[in-house]
Every structure is written in C-alpha cells, then in structure tokens.
XYZ file of C-alpha atoms in Angstrom:
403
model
C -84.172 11.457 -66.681
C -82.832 14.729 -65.573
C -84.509 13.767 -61.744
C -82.380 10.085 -62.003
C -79.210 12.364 -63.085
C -79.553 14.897 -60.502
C -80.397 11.944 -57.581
C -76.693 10.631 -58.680
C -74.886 13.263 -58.201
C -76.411 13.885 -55.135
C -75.702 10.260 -53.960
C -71.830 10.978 -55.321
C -71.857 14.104 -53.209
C -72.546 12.202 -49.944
C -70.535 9.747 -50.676
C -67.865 12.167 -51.394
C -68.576 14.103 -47.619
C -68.717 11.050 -45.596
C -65.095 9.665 -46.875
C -63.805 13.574 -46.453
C -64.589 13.109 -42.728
C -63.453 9.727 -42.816
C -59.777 11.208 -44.028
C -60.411 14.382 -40.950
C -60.951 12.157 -38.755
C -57.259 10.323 -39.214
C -54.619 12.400 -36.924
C -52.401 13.181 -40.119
C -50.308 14.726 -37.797
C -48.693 11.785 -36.836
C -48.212 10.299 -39.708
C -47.090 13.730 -41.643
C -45.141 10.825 -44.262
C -48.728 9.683 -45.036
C -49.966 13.444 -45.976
C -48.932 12.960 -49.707
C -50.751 9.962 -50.144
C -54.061 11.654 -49.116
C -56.361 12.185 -52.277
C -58.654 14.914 -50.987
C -55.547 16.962 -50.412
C -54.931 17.358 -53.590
C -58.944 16.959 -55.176
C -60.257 20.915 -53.502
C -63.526 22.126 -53.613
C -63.567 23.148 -56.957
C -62.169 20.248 -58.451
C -65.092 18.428 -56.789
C -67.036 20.333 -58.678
C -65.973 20.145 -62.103
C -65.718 16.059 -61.431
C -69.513 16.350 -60.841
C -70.332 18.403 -63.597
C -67.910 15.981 -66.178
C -69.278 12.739 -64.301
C -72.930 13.750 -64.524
C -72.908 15.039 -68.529
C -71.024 12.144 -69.478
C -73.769 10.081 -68.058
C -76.427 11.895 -68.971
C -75.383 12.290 -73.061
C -74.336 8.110 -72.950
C -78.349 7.874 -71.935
C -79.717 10.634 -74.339
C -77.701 9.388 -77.585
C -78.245 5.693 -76.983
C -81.890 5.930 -76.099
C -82.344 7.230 -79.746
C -79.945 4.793 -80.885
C -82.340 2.299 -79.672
C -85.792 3.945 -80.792
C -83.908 3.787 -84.499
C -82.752 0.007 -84.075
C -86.079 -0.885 -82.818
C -87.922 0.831 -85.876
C -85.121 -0.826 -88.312
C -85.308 -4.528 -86.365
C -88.998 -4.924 -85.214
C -90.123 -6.308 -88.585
C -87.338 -9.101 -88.560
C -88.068 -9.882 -84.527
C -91.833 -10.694 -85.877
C -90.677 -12.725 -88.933
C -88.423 -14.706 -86.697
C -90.847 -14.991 -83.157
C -88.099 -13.007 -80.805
C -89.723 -13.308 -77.487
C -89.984 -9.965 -75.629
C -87.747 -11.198 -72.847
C -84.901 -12.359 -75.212
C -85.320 -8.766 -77.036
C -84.928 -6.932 -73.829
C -82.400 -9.296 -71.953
C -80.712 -10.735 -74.057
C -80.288 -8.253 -77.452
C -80.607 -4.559 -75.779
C -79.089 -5.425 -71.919
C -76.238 -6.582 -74.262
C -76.617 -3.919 -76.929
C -76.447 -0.576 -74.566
C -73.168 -1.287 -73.034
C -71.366 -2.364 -76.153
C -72.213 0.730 -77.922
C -72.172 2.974 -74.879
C -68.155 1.669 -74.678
C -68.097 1.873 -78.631
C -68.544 5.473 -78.403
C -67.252 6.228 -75.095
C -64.376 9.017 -76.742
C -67.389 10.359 -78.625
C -69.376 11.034 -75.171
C -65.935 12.469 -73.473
C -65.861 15.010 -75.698
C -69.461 16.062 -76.002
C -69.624 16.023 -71.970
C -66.332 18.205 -71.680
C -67.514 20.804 -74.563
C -70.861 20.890 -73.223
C -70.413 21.772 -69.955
C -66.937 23.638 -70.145
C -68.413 26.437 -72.981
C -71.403 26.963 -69.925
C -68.599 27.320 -67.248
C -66.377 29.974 -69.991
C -70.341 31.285 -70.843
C -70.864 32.413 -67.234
C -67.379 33.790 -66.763
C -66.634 30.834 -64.541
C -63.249 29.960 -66.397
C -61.876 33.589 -66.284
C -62.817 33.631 -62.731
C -60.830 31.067 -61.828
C -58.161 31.975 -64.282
C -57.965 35.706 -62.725
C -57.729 34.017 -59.524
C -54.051 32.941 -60.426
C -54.964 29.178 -61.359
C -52.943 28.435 -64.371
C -54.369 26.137 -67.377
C -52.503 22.880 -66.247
C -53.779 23.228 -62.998
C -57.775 23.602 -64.463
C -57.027 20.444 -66.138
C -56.560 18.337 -62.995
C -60.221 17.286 -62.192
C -60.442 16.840 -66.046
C -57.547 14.551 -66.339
C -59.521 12.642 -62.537
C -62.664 11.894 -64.538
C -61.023 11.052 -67.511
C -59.101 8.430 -65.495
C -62.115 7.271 -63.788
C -63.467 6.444 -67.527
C -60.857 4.746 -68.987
C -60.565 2.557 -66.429
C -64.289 1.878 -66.500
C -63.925 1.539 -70.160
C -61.070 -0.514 -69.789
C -63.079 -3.243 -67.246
C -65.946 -3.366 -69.560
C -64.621 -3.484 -72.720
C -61.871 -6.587 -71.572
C -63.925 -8.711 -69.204
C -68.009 -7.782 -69.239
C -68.477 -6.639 -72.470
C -67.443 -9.922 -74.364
C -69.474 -12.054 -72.503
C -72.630 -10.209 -73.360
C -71.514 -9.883 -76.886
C -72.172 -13.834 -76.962
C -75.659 -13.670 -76.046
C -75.888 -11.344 -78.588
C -74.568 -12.598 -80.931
C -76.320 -16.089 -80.081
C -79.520 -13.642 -80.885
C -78.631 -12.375 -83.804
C -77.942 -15.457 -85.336
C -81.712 -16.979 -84.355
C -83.799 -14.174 -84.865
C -82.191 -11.731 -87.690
C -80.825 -13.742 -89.687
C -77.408 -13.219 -88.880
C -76.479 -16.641 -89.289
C -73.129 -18.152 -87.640
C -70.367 -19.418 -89.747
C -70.801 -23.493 -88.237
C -69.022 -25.105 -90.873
C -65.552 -25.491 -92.240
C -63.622 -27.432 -95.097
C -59.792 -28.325 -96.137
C -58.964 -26.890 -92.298
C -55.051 -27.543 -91.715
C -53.514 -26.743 -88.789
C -50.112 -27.174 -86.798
C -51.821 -28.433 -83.819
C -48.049 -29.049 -81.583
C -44.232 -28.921 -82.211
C -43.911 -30.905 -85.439
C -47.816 -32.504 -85.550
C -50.132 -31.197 -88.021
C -54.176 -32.367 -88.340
C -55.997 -31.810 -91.524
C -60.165 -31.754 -91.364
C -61.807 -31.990 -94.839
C -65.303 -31.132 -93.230
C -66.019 -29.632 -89.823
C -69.484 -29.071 -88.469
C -69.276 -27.071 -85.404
C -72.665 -28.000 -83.771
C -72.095 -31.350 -83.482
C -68.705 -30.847 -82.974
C -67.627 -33.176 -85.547
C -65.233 -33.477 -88.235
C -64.924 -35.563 -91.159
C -61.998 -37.116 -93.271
C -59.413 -37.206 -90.627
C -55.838 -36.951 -90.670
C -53.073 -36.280 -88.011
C -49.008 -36.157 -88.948
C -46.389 -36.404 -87.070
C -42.522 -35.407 -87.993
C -39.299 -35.633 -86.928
C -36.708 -34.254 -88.514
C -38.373 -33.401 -91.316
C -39.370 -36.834 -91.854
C -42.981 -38.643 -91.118
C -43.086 -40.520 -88.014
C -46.335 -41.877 -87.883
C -50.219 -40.930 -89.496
C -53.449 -41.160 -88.271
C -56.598 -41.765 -90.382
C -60.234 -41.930 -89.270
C -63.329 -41.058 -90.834
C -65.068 -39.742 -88.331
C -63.741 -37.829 -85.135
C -65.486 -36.160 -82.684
C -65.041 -33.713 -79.720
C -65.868 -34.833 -75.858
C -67.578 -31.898 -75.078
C -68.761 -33.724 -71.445
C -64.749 -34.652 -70.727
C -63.418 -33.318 -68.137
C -60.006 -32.033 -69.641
C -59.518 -30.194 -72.781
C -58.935 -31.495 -76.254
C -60.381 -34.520 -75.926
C -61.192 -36.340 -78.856
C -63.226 -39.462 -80.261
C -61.981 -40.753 -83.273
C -64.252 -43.490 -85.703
C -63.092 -45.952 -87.925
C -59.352 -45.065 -87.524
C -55.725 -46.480 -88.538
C -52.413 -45.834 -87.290
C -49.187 -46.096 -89.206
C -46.291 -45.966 -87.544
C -42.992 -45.749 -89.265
C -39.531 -47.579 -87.637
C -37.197 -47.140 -90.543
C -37.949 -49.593 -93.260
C -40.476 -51.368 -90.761
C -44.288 -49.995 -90.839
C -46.408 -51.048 -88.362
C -50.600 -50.467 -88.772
C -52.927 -50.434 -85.940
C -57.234 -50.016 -86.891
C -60.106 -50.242 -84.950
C -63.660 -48.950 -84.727
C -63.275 -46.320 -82.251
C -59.917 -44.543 -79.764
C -60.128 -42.348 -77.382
C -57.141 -39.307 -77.819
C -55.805 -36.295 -76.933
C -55.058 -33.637 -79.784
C -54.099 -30.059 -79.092
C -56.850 -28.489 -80.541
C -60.172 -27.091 -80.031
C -63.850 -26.334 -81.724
C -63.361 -22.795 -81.359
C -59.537 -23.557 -83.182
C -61.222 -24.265 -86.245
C -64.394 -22.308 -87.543
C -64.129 -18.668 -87.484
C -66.892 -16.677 -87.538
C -67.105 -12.446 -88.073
C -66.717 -10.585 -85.016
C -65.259 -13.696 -83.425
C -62.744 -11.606 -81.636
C -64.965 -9.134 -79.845
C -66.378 -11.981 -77.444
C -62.619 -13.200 -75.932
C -61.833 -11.317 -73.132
C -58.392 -9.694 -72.879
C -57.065 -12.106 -70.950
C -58.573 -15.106 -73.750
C -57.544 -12.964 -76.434
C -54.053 -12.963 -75.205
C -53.794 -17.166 -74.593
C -55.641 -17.065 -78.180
C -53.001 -14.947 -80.375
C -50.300 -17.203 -78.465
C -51.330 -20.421 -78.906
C -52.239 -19.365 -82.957
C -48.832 -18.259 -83.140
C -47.353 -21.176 -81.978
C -48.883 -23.040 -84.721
C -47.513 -20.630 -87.497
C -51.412 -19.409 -87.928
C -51.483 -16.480 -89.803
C -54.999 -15.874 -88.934
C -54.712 -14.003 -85.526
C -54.116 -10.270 -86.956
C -58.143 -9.108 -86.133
C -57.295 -10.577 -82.744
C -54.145 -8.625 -81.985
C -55.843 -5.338 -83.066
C -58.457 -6.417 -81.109
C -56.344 -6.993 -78.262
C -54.560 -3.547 -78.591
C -57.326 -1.357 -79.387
C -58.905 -1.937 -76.376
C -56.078 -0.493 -74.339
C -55.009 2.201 -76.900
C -59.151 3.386 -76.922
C -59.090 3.700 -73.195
C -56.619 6.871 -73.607
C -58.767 8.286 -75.798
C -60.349 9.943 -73.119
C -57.283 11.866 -71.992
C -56.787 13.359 -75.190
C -60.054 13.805 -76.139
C -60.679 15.602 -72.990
C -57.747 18.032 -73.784
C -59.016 19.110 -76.884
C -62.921 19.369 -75.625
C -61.349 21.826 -72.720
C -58.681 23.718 -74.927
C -61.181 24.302 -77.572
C -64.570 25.373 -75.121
C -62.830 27.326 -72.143
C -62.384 30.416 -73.964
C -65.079 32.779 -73.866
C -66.098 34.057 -77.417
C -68.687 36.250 -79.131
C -71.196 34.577 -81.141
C -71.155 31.717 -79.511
C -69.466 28.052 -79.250
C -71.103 26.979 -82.872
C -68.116 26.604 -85.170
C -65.831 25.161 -82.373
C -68.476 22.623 -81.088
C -68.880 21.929 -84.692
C -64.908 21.524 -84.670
C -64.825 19.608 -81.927
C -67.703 17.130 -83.040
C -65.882 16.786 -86.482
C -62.101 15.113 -84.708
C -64.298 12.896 -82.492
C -66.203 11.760 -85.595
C -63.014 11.029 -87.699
C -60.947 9.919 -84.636
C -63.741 6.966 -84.645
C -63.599 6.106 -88.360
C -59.488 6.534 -88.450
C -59.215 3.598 -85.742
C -61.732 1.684 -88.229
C -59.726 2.586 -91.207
C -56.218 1.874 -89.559
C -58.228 -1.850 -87.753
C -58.922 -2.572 -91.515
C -55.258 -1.733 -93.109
C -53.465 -4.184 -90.646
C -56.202 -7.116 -91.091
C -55.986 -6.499 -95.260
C -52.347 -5.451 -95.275
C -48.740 -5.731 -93.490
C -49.341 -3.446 -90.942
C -48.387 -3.888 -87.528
C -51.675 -4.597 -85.135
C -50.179 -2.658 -82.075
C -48.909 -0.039 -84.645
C -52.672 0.256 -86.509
C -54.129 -0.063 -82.742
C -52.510 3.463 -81.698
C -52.421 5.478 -85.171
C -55.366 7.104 -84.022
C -54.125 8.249 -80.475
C -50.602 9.124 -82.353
C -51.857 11.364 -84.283
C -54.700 13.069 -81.826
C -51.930 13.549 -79.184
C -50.323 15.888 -81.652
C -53.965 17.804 -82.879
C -54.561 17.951 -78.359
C -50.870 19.255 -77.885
C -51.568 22.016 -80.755
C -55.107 23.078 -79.051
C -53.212 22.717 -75.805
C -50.670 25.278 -76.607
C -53.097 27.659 -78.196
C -55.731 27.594 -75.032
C -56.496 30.592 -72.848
C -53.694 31.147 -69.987
C-alpha cells in the first residue's frame, strides 16, 4: 500500500513539472496583465511540498481506516450474505464499490484532520516548522498550501457527495434490502396529497412495486368550493409512457359540478395525467441520501408546493452536503494550529485533543440533523451548527498557534 501511495505522488509530481514548463514556456512578458492569474506563481516549492505530503496522508489514512472498516463489516455481515445467497459479484460490486466511497465521504473531516496532525507534528518533530518560521514566513502564509488541499477536497467531496455518491447509494440500498434483510418500505395507506393548485388525490392503499394504488380519489376546488371528483378503484402508473405522471385509472366515475346541475361520466378504464409520482408517495429511511443535489432541490420544491410538511430530512440533506464540504477548512486550521508547535513529550494529549473535536464535530451534525427533523428547527440553520461553532474553537487555536 505504501508502494501504490508513493507511485501517486510520484505520478502528481510529474504531472506537476510538466504543466510548470508548460506555464515557462508562455512569454509572460507580454502579457505582464496575465502574471496574476498564474497559479504556480503563487504555489513555490515548498508549498508543493506540503500539498504532497497533505494529498498523500489523506489518501493513505481514507485506505488504512476503511480497509478495517470493511474487515469488521465483513465479519459482522458474512453470516446474513450466506442466509440470504449474496453472490460474490453483487457483494463486491454492488455493496462494497458502493460502500467505500460513501463512508470514505462520510468521514472525509475525520481524515482531514488525522492527515494534517499526522504529518504536520513530523514536520514541527524535525524542526521543519521553526525552520521555515525563522526564515521570516509568518503563520498565515504556512497555511496557504493547507488551505490548496483543503480546497481540492471539498470540492472532491462536494462532486461525490451531490452527484456520484447517490447513485451508488441505490444499488446499495437495492442490496440491502435483498440480502440483509433491510427490507424497503413498498407500501402505503390513507396517502393525501395536494397534487396541483387547488387539486388534491387521496390513495387508501399504495403498493409501490406494481405501482398501483387502490381506492381512488381526486378533488378539485375552486374557490373553496368542489368542482368536480374522481373515483376509481383501481389506478395505476404508466411506467413505459413516455411523459411523466401518467396514469391508468380502473373502474372510474367523474362528477362534475355546474351549479345545481351534476353531471356523471363512468367507464371501465381512462387514460390521465395527475401531477404526481411513485416516488411522491412511499417514503422509505434514508430516502434522501440517493437524490442528487440537483433532485433534492426539484424534490423540496415541488413538496412545498403541495403544503407537504414532509421534506425537512431533505432540506438538511440538501444543506449538509454543502455546509460538510467546509469542514475541511476548519478542520484543517485546527489540525495545523494544534500540531505545528514543537513540544516535549510528545504530540499525545494534543493528537488526543484533536481526535476528540473531529469525533464530536461528527456526532454534533447528527445531533443538530436529528433536532430539525424531530423539532422546529431551521434545516439550513441545523445544517451549519456544527461549522458555526468549530469556526469559533479553529479561530481560538488559530490565535494561540506558534508565530
């Protein structure tokens, strides 16, 4: 593993070398308005080389932690994948391909910090941080190829966790519900919803594999008064149409109110188009985690146009995943306040410290997830509690670093 580490940062090194000569190679003097906009004359030497040293840790502690994660899930799982006949391909490809990534994101602030305390307290070991220190570079400006990597990772983290992540988190979940016993939620009853602008359906039973609901009822108002209802026994979703909410309904009747005049239409089967979908009606745990951002987003709208009040696990959802990717910025500031300093005895109580905030940053965005699904807090307001309140523990370390 150490070989595979070592063979990427020499690959990044290259890289790094051939796109320096690329930038040489451009006469910047006659373009001196372009000079600013030049990376590598602000990323030196040294900054290079802390950006290795963060890259390659970060990577290396993501493989070390969740290759035990996986030797303990295996030992925990195994007996359930036999009970159930998981194939070894589904296992591999479709539960731990799926698995790694999520958790590797999960825990992303976690590996920050143990890649930036790591490495740092070897650099302030060896006398590398007071070197550079002596040499008249101030704190802020150490922090610069800190701040670099931790950009590079929360936009990684940011790509995964909104558009890749999600998708694999339905094969996995797809998994988990055929082979340990994690059943899906594929049924519903009494469902009422506000499917448009004054139109509200009512399902007494849904089943969501065959798509199908039972005891049937659509309402239409205007003015606060009942236009027209639609019965049917039977109604079913078109899931070969080629346009969205596309329904079949069985064994229907239509009333249609004209002020004292009713008019009823029946018939055995019709052919309409009703604002809602499958996925609009069965909700199932961890629903949320396998919309991307951008479906999460259409999701929360379209629920709120409707006067659902089921949509607050989705707006957390929704904001946590851009409020975790800062995580690494200030997680990164405390790792480096806390490990540059040289001390005797070691960096035992401060890694121990330093472990301890990542830990309870973790479980605080849990906690603060769980007080605005269970009560009235805001989502985007319970989404960046955590980073709130860690900005002001970094800005403290911050203040009390070595300069």
């Amino acid at each position: 593993m150490r070989e595979k580490v070592k063979q990427l940062l020499r690959t990044l090194e290259l890289y790094r070398r051939k796109c320096e000569s690329l930038w040489k190679r451009i006469p910047w003097e006659k373009v001196e308005w372009m000079d600013k906009y030049n990376p590598f004359h602000y990323v030196k030497r040294m900054d290079w080389y802390i950006i290795n040293k963060f890259i390659g840790t970060y990577v290396y502690s993501i493989v070390l932690i969740i290759s035990i994660s996986i030797v303990f899930d295996v030992n925990e799982n195994l007996a359930k994948f036999t009970a159930n006949n998981a194939p070894l391909r589904a296992i591999v490809f479709d539960y731990y391909a799926n698995f790694v990534p999520y958790f590797a994101n999960l825990f992303s602030p976690l590996f920050v910090f143990i890649a930036v305390i790591f490495f740092t307290s070897k650099l302030a070991g060896n006398s590398e941080i007071i070197a550079m220190l002596a040499c008249g570079m101030s704190f802020k400006r150490l922090m610069r190829p800190y701040f670099i990597s931790a950009a590079l990772i929360a936009i990684l983290n940011f790509y995964l966790g909104s558009f890749i992540i999600p998708r694999g988190t339905v094969v996995r979940h797809d998994f988990e519900a055929l082979y340990k016993n994690n059943r899906k939620n594929t049924s519903a009853s009494n469902i009422q919803l506000m499917v448009d602008k004054g139109v509200v359906a009512y399902i007494s039973q849904y089943d969501d594999i065959r798509k199908t609901g039972y005891g049937f009822a659509l309402y239409k108002f205007e003015n606060k008064k009942m236009v027209s209802q639609m019965n049917a026994n039977v109604i079913q979703y078109d899931t070969i149409s080629d346009s969205r909410y596309h329904w079949k309904a069985r064994n229907y009747k239509i009333r249609t109110l004209k002020g004292m005049r009713e008019e009823i239409t029946s018939g055995v089967e019709i052919d309409t188009l009703i604002q809602m979908e499958p996925m609009d009606l069965v909700f199932s745990s961890g629903q949320q985690e396998t919309f991307t951002s951008s479906e999460l987003k259409r999701y929360i709208s379209k629920q709120q146009q409707r006067g659902s009040s089921n949509v607050v696990q989705y707006e957390v959802e929704y904001h946590k995943r851009i409020a975790t990717s800062f995580a690494s910025f200030i997680l990164t500031l405390i790792g480096v306040s806390l490990s540059s300093r040289k001390r005797k005895g070691g960096m035992g109580m401060y890694l121990g410290i330093g472990l301890a905030l990542s830990f309870t940053y973790i479980l605080l965005q849990t906690i603060s997830a769980t007080f605005a699904i269970n009560a009235d807090t805001p989502p985007i307001l319970a989404a960046w509690i955590p980073n709130i309140l860690y900005a002001l523990i970094a800005y403290y370390c911050y203040r009390h670093a070595p300069n």
